[in-house]
Amino acid sequence: MSISQSLLPELEHEMATTRRVLERAPIADKGDWKPHEKSMTLARLANHVAELPDWLTMTLTSEVFDMAPVDGPKHVSAAHATTEELLSAFDASVSAAHAALSTATDPDMFVPWSLQSGGQEFFKLPRIAVIRTWVLNHIVHHRGQLTVYLRELDIPVPSIYGPSADENPS
């Protein structure tokens, strides 16, 4: 079994779980809410979670991502105004990520990939390490933050790796 084929079930599971969390994010009504002055707003966090599958596609189709290239425009994240728009963008992003991962070979996974800003390199890692840390783990991390936002707003938190206090309570 190839590396990409071994990652596909994890991608599918985590993205389905992430979608259930994003479905509950009331960005049109409470998008400006944040639990602390240093925190991202609900809308910014939900949009960030929704765009992260794009990083998987970008990782497998490029060798460098410069967030603020010297000779071009700075990367600007999407800012979807409604949960429906957010979910549509997320679904498209997940579909593209699935397609990219489905066709990746084992040698593709070991090509070095670099994150930069203004030409300054933050890190350079094999694509497989980027996919595991800066894509999948990153999504799970911010999805967890988003569930705390939901809890603080008294919005039922979906089951993730097991029952939540709101679904399937014991």
PDB file of C-alpha atoms in Angstrom:
ATOM      1  CA  MET A   1       0.000   0.000   0.000  1.00  0.00           C
ATOM      2  CA  SER A   2       1.318   3.439  -0.888  1.00  0.00           C
ATOM      3  CA  ILE A   3       1.705   6.269   1.592  1.00  0.00           C
ATOM      4  CA  SER A   4      -1.075   8.240  -0.058  1.00  0.00           C
ATOM      5  CA  GLN A   5      -3.445   5.272  -0.014  1.00  0.00           C
ATOM      6  CA  SER A   6      -2.738   4.795   3.690  1.00  0.00           C
ATOM      7  CA  LEU A   7      -3.561   8.473   4.374  1.00  0.00           C
ATOM      8  CA  LEU A   8      -6.837   8.600   2.434  1.00  0.00           C
ATOM      9  CA  PRO A   9      -9.018   6.979   5.136  1.00  0.00           C
ATOM     10  CA  GLU A  10      -7.643   9.402   7.721  1.00  0.00           C
ATOM     11  CA  LEU A  11      -8.285  12.352   5.425  1.00  0.00           C
ATOM     12  CA  GLU A  12     -11.840  11.189   4.763  1.00  0.00           C
ATOM     13  CA  HIS A  13     -12.581  10.620   8.458  1.00  0.00           C
ATOM     14  CA  GLU A  14     -11.081  13.894   9.655  1.00  0.00           C
ATOM     15  CA  MET A  15     -12.730  15.959   6.927  1.00  0.00           C
ATOM     16  CA  ALA A  16     -16.162  14.438   7.623  1.00  0.00           C
ATOM     17  CA  THR A  17     -15.711  15.262  11.312  1.00  0.00           C
ATOM     18  CA  THR A  18     -14.465  18.749  10.498  1.00  0.00           C
ATOM     19  CA  ARG A  19     -17.477  19.359   8.282  1.00  0.00           C
ATOM     20  CA  ARG A  20     -19.826  18.460  11.158  1.00  0.00           C
ATOM     21  CA  VAL A  21     -18.122  21.104  13.298  1.00  0.00           C
ATOM     22  CA  LEU A  22     -18.156  23.732  10.532  1.00  0.00           C
ATOM     23  CA  GLU A  23     -21.880  23.094   9.922  1.00  0.00           C
ATOM     24  CA  ARG A  24     -22.551  24.512  13.382  1.00  0.00           C
ATOM     25  CA  ALA A  25     -20.428  27.653  13.068  1.00  0.00           C
ATOM     26  CA  PRO A  26     -22.873  30.598  13.004  1.00  0.00           C
ATOM     27  CA  ILE A  27     -20.592  32.947  11.113  1.00  0.00           C
ATOM     28  CA  ALA A  28     -23.389  35.138   9.720  1.00  0.00           C
ATOM     29  CA  ASP A  29     -24.832  35.792  13.189  1.00  0.00           C
ATOM     30  CA  LYS A  30     -21.845  35.521  15.497  1.00  0.00           C
ATOM     31  CA  GLY A  31     -18.867  35.840  13.165  1.00  0.00           C
ATOM     32  CA  ASP A  32     -17.318  38.702  15.121  1.00  0.00           C
ATOM     33  CA  TRP A  33     -17.485  36.832  18.437  1.00  0.00           C
ATOM     34  CA  LYS A  34     -14.262  35.689  20.086  1.00  0.00           C
ATOM     35  CA  PRO A  35     -13.629  34.211  23.531  1.00  0.00           C
ATOM     36  CA  HIS A  36     -10.690  36.490  24.307  1.00  0.00           C
ATOM     37  CA  GLU A  37      -9.231  39.689  22.943  1.00  0.00           C
ATOM     38  CA  LYS A  38      -6.169  37.781  21.637  1.00  0.00           C
ATOM     39  CA  SER A  39      -8.293  35.108  19.937  1.00  0.00           C
ATOM     40  CA  MET A  40      -9.399  34.948  16.318  1.00  0.00           C
ATOM     41  CA  THR A  41     -13.017  35.788  15.638  1.00  0.00           C
ATOM     42  CA  LEU A  42     -15.367  32.877  15.048  1.00  0.00           C
ATOM     43  CA  ALA A  43     -15.574  33.763  11.346  1.00  0.00           C
ATOM     44  CA  ARG A  44     -11.795  33.989  10.937  1.00  0.00           C
ATOM     45  CA  LEU A  45     -11.230  30.670  12.722  1.00  0.00           C
ATOM     46  CA  ALA A  46     -13.967  28.852  10.773  1.00  0.00           C
ATOM     47  CA  ASN A  47     -12.652  30.244   7.486  1.00  0.00           C
ATOM     48  CA  HIS A  48      -9.125  29.165   8.403  1.00  0.00           C
ATOM     49  CA  VAL A  49     -10.285  25.624   9.181  1.00  0.00           C
ATOM     50  CA  ALA A  50     -12.224  25.520   5.906  1.00  0.00           C
ATOM     51  CA  GLU A  51      -9.227  26.597   3.814  1.00  0.00           C
ATOM     52  CA  LEU A  52      -6.666  24.240   5.336  1.00  0.00           C
ATOM     53  CA  PRO A  53      -7.427  21.286   3.024  1.00  0.00           C
ATOM     54  CA  ASP A  54      -6.150  23.571   0.229  1.00  0.00           C
ATOM     55  CA  TRP A  55      -2.745  23.252   1.861  1.00  0.00           C
ATOM     56  CA  LEU A  56      -2.728  19.524   1.110  1.00  0.00           C
ATOM     57  CA  THR A  57      -3.320  20.205  -2.575  1.00  0.00           C
ATOM     58  CA  MET A  58      -0.773  23.012  -2.586  1.00  0.00           C
ATOM     59  CA  THR A  59       1.790  20.810  -0.824  1.00  0.00           C
ATOM     60  CA  LEU A  60       1.456  18.093  -3.459  1.00  0.00           C
ATOM     61  CA  THR A  61       1.411  20.437  -6.455  1.00  0.00           C
ATOM     62  CA  SER A  62       4.221  22.823  -5.528  1.00  0.00           C
ATOM     63  CA  GLU A  63       7.520  22.857  -3.696  1.00  0.00           C
ATOM     64  CA  VAL A  64       7.291  26.324  -2.119  1.00  0.00           C
ATOM     65  CA  PHE A  65       4.525  28.484  -0.692  1.00  0.00           C
ATOM     66  CA  ASP A  66       5.527  32.082  -0.104  1.00  0.00           C
ATOM     67  CA  MET A  67       2.769  33.792   1.873  1.00  0.00           C
ATOM     68  CA  ALA A  68       4.049  37.264   0.976  1.00  0.00           C
ATOM     69  CA  PRO A  69       6.278  37.048  -2.101  1.00  0.00           C
ATOM     70  CA  VAL A  70       8.549  40.006  -2.735  1.00  0.00           C
ATOM     71  CA  ASP A  71       7.410  40.196  -6.372  1.00  0.00           C
ATOM     72  CA  GLY A  72       3.707  39.483  -5.913  1.00  0.00           C
ATOM     73  CA  PRO A  73       0.617  39.894  -3.783  1.00  0.00           C
ATOM     74  CA  LYS A  74       0.410  38.605  -0.215  1.00  0.00           C
ATOM     75  CA  HIS A  75      -1.754  35.515   0.365  1.00  0.00           C
ATOM     76  CA  VAL A  76      -5.205  36.541   1.544  1.00  0.00           C
ATOM     77  CA  SER A  77      -7.468  33.990   3.178  1.00  0.00           C
ATOM     78  CA  ALA A  78     -11.072  33.694   2.100  1.00  0.00           C
ATOM     79  CA  ALA A  79     -13.709  35.368   4.241  1.00  0.00           C
ATOM     80  CA  HIS A  80     -16.995  33.582   3.623  1.00  0.00           C
ATOM     81  CA  ALA A  81     -19.947  35.450   5.104  1.00  0.00           C
ATOM     82  CA  THR A  82     -22.312  32.514   5.634  1.00  0.00           C
ATOM     83  CA  THR A  83     -22.008  28.964   6.838  1.00  0.00           C
ATOM     84  CA  GLU A  84     -23.387  27.759   3.503  1.00  0.00           C
ATOM     85  CA  GLU A  85     -20.640  29.561   1.557  1.00  0.00           C
ATOM     86  CA  LEU A  86     -18.062  28.244   4.000  1.00  0.00           C
ATOM     87  CA  LEU A  87     -19.259  24.648   3.584  1.00  0.00           C
ATOM     88  CA  SER A  88     -19.302  24.938  -0.196  1.00  0.00           C
ATOM     89  CA  ALA A  89     -15.702  26.181  -0.205  1.00  0.00           C
ATOM     90  CA  PHE A  90     -14.671  23.501   2.310  1.00  0.00           C
ATOM     91  CA  ASP A  91     -16.268  20.730   0.221  1.00  0.00           C
ATOM     92  CA  ALA A  92     -14.454  21.916  -2.907  1.00  0.00           C
ATOM     93  CA  SER A  93     -11.189  22.129  -0.985  1.00  0.00           C
ATOM     94  CA  VAL A  94     -11.602  18.611   0.424  1.00  0.00           C
ATOM     95  CA  SER A  95     -12.463  17.237  -3.021  1.00  0.00           C
ATOM     96  CA  ALA A  96      -9.321  18.760  -4.529  1.00  0.00           C
ATOM     97  CA  ALA A  97      -7.196  17.513  -1.619  1.00  0.00           C
ATOM     98  CA  HIS A  98      -8.607  13.995  -2.007  1.00  0.00           C
ATOM     99  CA  ALA A  99      -7.861  14.031  -5.732  1.00  0.00           C
ATOM    100  CA  ALA A 100      -4.312  15.280  -5.191  1.00  0.00           C
ATOM    101  CA  LEU A 101      -3.611  12.711  -2.488  1.00  0.00           C
ATOM    102  CA  SER A 102      -5.162   9.886  -4.524  1.00  0.00           C
ATOM    103  CA  THR A 103      -2.650  10.350  -7.318  1.00  0.00           C
ATOM    104  CA  ALA A 104       0.470  11.070  -5.227  1.00  0.00           C
ATOM    105  CA  THR A 105       3.246   8.495  -5.426  1.00  0.00           C
ATOM    106  CA  ASP A 106       5.612   7.535  -2.638  1.00  0.00           C
ATOM    107  CA  PRO A 107       8.482   9.477  -4.264  1.00  0.00           C
ATOM    108  CA  ASP A 108       6.171  12.547  -4.404  1.00  0.00           C
ATOM    109  CA  MET A 109       5.811  12.335  -0.629  1.00  0.00           C
ATOM    110  CA  PHE A 110       9.522  12.816  -0.030  1.00  0.00           C
ATOM    111  CA  VAL A 111       9.995  15.912  -2.202  1.00  0.00           C
ATOM    112  CA  PRO A 112      11.073  18.816   0.046  1.00  0.00           C
ATOM    113  CA  TRP A 113       8.433  21.521   0.534  1.00  0.00           C
ATOM    114  CA  SER A 114       9.085  24.960   1.959  1.00  0.00           C
ATOM    115  CA  LEU A 115       6.952  27.591   3.681  1.00  0.00           C
ATOM    116  CA  GLN A 116       8.230  31.119   3.168  1.00  0.00           C
ATOM    117  CA  SER A 117       7.286  34.745   3.643  1.00  0.00           C
ATOM    118  CA  GLY A 118       9.011  37.428   1.624  1.00  0.00           C
ATOM    119  CA  GLY A 119      11.544  34.844   0.510  1.00  0.00           C
ATOM    120  CA  GLN A 120      12.475  33.980   4.115  1.00  0.00           C
ATOM    121  CA  GLU A 121      12.174  30.249   4.701  1.00  0.00           C
ATOM    122  CA  PHE A 122      10.321  29.206   7.846  1.00  0.00           C
ATOM    123  CA  PHE A 123      10.823  25.504   7.275  1.00  0.00           C
ATOM    124  CA  LYS A 124      11.603  22.921   4.636  1.00  0.00           C
ATOM    125  CA  LEU A 125      10.273  19.406   5.166  1.00  0.00           C
ATOM    126  CA  PRO A 126       9.362  16.370   3.070  1.00  0.00           C
ATOM    127  CA  ARG A 127       5.816  16.662   1.780  1.00  0.00           C
ATOM    128  CA  ILE A 128       4.670  13.753   3.955  1.00  0.00           C
ATOM    129  CA  ALA A 129       5.757  15.660   7.078  1.00  0.00           C
ATOM    130  CA  VAL A 130       3.977  18.790   5.865  1.00  0.00           C
ATOM    131  CA  ILE A 131       0.785  16.816   5.204  1.00  0.00           C
ATOM    132  CA  ARG A 132       0.853  15.234   8.653  1.00  0.00           C
ATOM    133  CA  THR A 133       1.775  18.361  10.645  1.00  0.00           C
ATOM    134  CA  TRP A 134       0.886  21.533   8.763  1.00  0.00           C
ATOM    135  CA  VAL A 135      -2.250  20.084   7.172  1.00  0.00           C
ATOM    136  CA  LEU A 136      -3.922  17.269   9.130  1.00  0.00           C
ATOM    137  CA  ASN A 137      -2.684  18.081  12.639  1.00  0.00           C
ATOM    138  CA  HIS A 138      -3.237  21.783  11.967  1.00  0.00           C
ATOM    139  CA  ILE A 139      -6.860  21.130  10.982  1.00  0.00           C
ATOM    140  CA  VAL A 140      -7.464  18.992  14.065  1.00  0.00           C
ATOM    141  CA  HIS A 141      -5.903  21.665  16.300  1.00  0.00           C
ATOM    142  CA  HIS A 142      -8.051  24.497  14.988  1.00  0.00           C
ATOM    143  CA  ARG A 143     -11.145  22.291  14.823  1.00  0.00           C
ATOM    144  CA  GLY A 144     -10.649  21.711  18.547  1.00  0.00           C
ATOM    145  CA  GLN A 145     -10.478  25.465  19.099  1.00  0.00           C
ATOM    146  CA  LEU A 146     -13.674  25.868  17.117  1.00  0.00           C
ATOM    147  CA  THR A 147     -15.481  23.350  19.351  1.00  0.00           C
ATOM    148  CA  VAL A 148     -14.553  25.479  22.370  1.00  0.00           C
ATOM    149  CA  TYR A 149     -16.095  28.487  20.619  1.00  0.00           C
ATOM    150  CA  LEU A 150     -19.250  26.441  20.004  1.00  0.00           C
ATOM    151  CA  ARG A 151     -19.387  25.380  23.652  1.00  0.00           C
ATOM    152  CA  GLU A 152     -18.940  28.979  24.844  1.00  0.00           C
ATOM    153  CA  LEU A 153     -21.796  30.043  22.563  1.00  0.00           C
ATOM    154  CA  ASP A 154     -23.981  27.190  23.883  1.00  0.00           C
ATOM    155  CA  ILE A 155     -24.090  25.532  20.461  1.00  0.00           C
ATOM    156  CA  PRO A 156     -24.161  21.721  20.664  1.00  0.00           C
ATOM    157  CA  VAL A 157     -20.757  20.194  19.950  1.00  0.00           C
ATOM    158  CA  PRO A 158     -20.858  17.180  17.614  1.00  0.00           C
ATOM    159  CA  SER A 159     -19.260  13.861  18.412  1.00  0.00           C
ATOM    160  CA  ILE A 160     -15.675  13.820  17.189  1.00  0.00           C
ATOM    161  CA  TYR A 161     -13.700  10.777  18.393  1.00  0.00           C
ATOM    162  CA  GLY A 162     -16.471   9.592  20.643  1.00  0.00           C
ATOM    163  CA  PRO A 163     -19.588  10.967  22.311  1.00  0.00           C
ATOM    164  CA  SER A 164     -19.787  14.631  23.177  1.00  0.00           C
ATOM    165  CA  ALA A 165     -21.808  16.011  26.072  1.00  0.00           C
ATOM    166  CA  ASP A 166     -24.369  17.080  23.455  1.00  0.00           C
ATOM    167  CA  GLU A 167     -24.586  13.950  21.310  1.00  0.00           C
ATOM    168  CA  ASN A 168     -24.779  10.377  22.540  1.00  0.00           C
ATOM    169  CA  PRO A 169     -24.417  11.375  26.210  1.00  0.00           C
ATOM    170  CA  SER A 170     -23.948   8.476  28.609  1.00  0.00           C
TER     171      SER A 170
END
